[in-house]
Amino acid sequence: MPGTGTVSADITPPVVALDDVLTNDSTPALTGTVNDPTATVVVNVDGVDYPAVNNGDGTWTLADNTLPALTDGPHTITVTATDAAGNAGTDTAVVTIDTTAPNAPVLDPINA
């Protein structure tokens, strides 16, 4: 029949991942995985979007010092990968910043 053919549609979102992180760096680099080498990757930290680099090898990176200095404590991070068809996959993790050094031990010279 004239005018017939096959149409295929990409309806599968990319799979993207980020692990929870504990660091003393208030402007940490973030890395994760993405299964689409051409997907656009965006990292959202505390409600602000930051474009990440899709390395094309199954990983993505947000460079060190890209983020503003984060306060001590947990921060919810959402990473979204969007493919050329507009399908989006997301993952959420927690990055905990701890820049406070532990208290120095107090030595008792009598029992030392």
CSV table of C-alpha atoms in Angstrom, one decimal:
chain,number,residue,atom,x,y,z
A,1,MET,CA,0.0,0.0,0.0
A,2,PRO,CA,1.3,3.4,-0.8
A,3,GLY,CA,2.0,5.6,2.2
A,4,THR,CA,2.6,2.7,4.6
A,5,GLY,CA,5.7,2.2,6.6
A,6,THR,CA,7.1,1.5,9.9
A,7,VAL,CA,7.5,4.2,12.6
A,8,SER,CA,9.6,3.7,15.6
A,9,ALA,CA,9.7,5.9,18.6
A,10,ASP,CA,12.3,6.2,21.3
A,11,ILE,CA,10.3,6.1,24.6
A,12,THR,CA,13.0,4.8,26.8
A,13,PRO,CA,14.7,7.3,29.1
A,14,PRO,CA,18.4,7.1,29.8
A,15,VAL,CA,19.5,5.5,33.0
A,16,VAL,CA,21.6,7.9,35.2
A,17,ALA,CA,23.1,7.3,38.6
A,18,LEU,CA,24.8,9.2,41.4
A,19,ASP,CA,25.9,7.6,44.7
A,20,ASP,CA,25.6,9.3,48.2
A,21,VAL,CA,28.7,11.2,49.1
A,22,LEU,CA,30.3,12.3,52.4
A,23,THR,CA,33.1,14.8,51.9
A,24,ASN,CA,35.0,17.7,53.6
A,25,ASP,CA,35.1,19.6,50.3
A,26,SER,CA,32.4,22.3,50.3
A,27,THR,CA,32.6,22.5,46.4
A,28,PRO,CA,33.0,18.9,45.5
A,29,ALA,CA,33.3,17.4,42.1
A,30,LEU,CA,30.4,15.0,41.4
A,31,THR,CA,30.5,11.9,39.1
A,32,GLY,CA,28.1,9.2,38.1
A,33,THR,CA,27.0,7.0,35.3
A,34,VAL,CA,24.7,7.4,32.3
A,35,ASN,CA,23.9,4.8,29.7
A,36,ASP,CA,23.4,7.2,26.8
A,37,PRO,CA,26.6,8.7,25.4
A,38,THR,CA,24.8,11.7,23.9
A,39,ALA,CA,22.3,12.5,26.7
A,40,THR,CA,22.4,16.0,28.2
A,41,VAL,CA,23.1,15.7,31.9
A,42,VAL,CA,22.0,18.3,34.5
A,43,VAL,CA,22.7,18.3,38.2
A,44,ASN,CA,20.3,20.0,40.6
A,45,VAL,CA,21.7,21.0,43.9
A,46,ASP,CA,19.4,22.8,46.4
A,47,GLY,CA,17.1,23.8,43.6
A,48,VAL,CA,19.7,25.2,41.2
A,49,ASP,CA,20.6,23.5,37.9
A,50,TYR,CA,24.3,23.0,36.9
A,51,PRO,CA,25.2,21.5,33.4
A,52,ALA,CA,27.4,18.4,33.8
A,53,VAL,CA,29.7,16.9,31.1
A,54,ASN,CA,28.6,13.6,29.6
A,55,ASN,CA,31.9,12.0,28.9
A,56,GLY,CA,30.5,9.6,26.3
A,57,ASP,CA,32.0,6.6,28.0
A,58,GLY,CA,29.2,5.8,30.4
A,59,THR,CA,30.2,8.4,32.9
A,60,TRP,CA,29.3,12.1,33.6
A,61,THR,CA,31.2,14.7,35.6
A,62,LEU,CA,30.4,18.0,37.4
A,63,ALA,CA,33.9,19.6,37.8
A,64,ASP,CA,35.3,20.5,41.2
A,65,ASN,CA,34.5,24.1,42.2
A,66,THR,CA,31.5,24.3,39.8
A,67,LEU,CA,29.1,24.4,42.8
A,68,PRO,CA,29.1,27.4,45.1
A,69,ALA,CA,30.4,26.6,48.6
A,70,LEU,CA,27.9,24.3,50.3
A,71,THR,CA,27.2,24.6,54.0
A,72,ASP,CA,27.9,21.7,56.3
A,73,GLY,CA,25.2,19.1,56.4
A,74,PRO,CA,23.2,17.1,53.9
A,75,HIS,CA,22.2,18.4,50.4
A,76,THR,CA,19.8,16.7,48.1
A,77,ILE,CA,21.3,16.2,44.6
A,78,THR,CA,19.1,15.2,41.6
A,79,VAL,CA,20.8,14.3,38.4
A,80,THR,CA,18.7,14.2,35.2
A,81,ALA,CA,19.8,12.8,31.8
A,82,THR,CA,17.7,13.7,28.8
A,83,ASP,CA,18.1,12.0,25.4
A,84,ALA,CA,17.6,13.4,21.9
A,85,ALA,CA,14.0,12.3,21.9
A,86,GLY,CA,13.3,14.2,25.1
A,87,ASN,CA,13.1,11.2,27.4
A,88,ALA,CA,14.4,12.0,30.9
A,89,GLY,CA,15.8,9.7,33.5
A,90,THR,CA,16.6,10.9,37.1
A,91,ASP,CA,18.4,9.8,40.2
A,92,THR,CA,18.6,11.4,43.6
A,93,ALA,CA,21.3,11.2,46.2
A,94,VAL,CA,22.5,13.0,49.3
A,95,VAL,CA,25.9,14.8,49.4
A,96,THR,CA,26.8,15.5,53.0
A,97,ILE,CA,29.4,18.2,53.6
A,98,ASP,CA,31.4,18.0,56.9
A,99,THR,CA,34.2,20.5,57.1
A,100,THR,CA,34.4,20.5,60.9
A,101,ALA,CA,37.4,18.8,62.3
A,102,PRO,CA,36.8,16.5,65.3
A,103,ASN,CA,37.7,17.7,68.7
A,104,ALA,CA,41.3,16.9,69.7
A,105,PRO,CA,41.5,14.2,72.4
A,106,VAL,CA,42.3,15.4,75.9
A,107,LEU,CA,45.1,13.4,77.5
A,108,ASP,CA,45.2,13.0,81.2
A,109,PRO,CA,49.0,13.1,82.1
A,110,ILE,CA,48.4,11.1,85.2
A,111,ASN,CA,46.9,8.1,83.4
A,112,ALA,CA,49.0,8.5,80.2
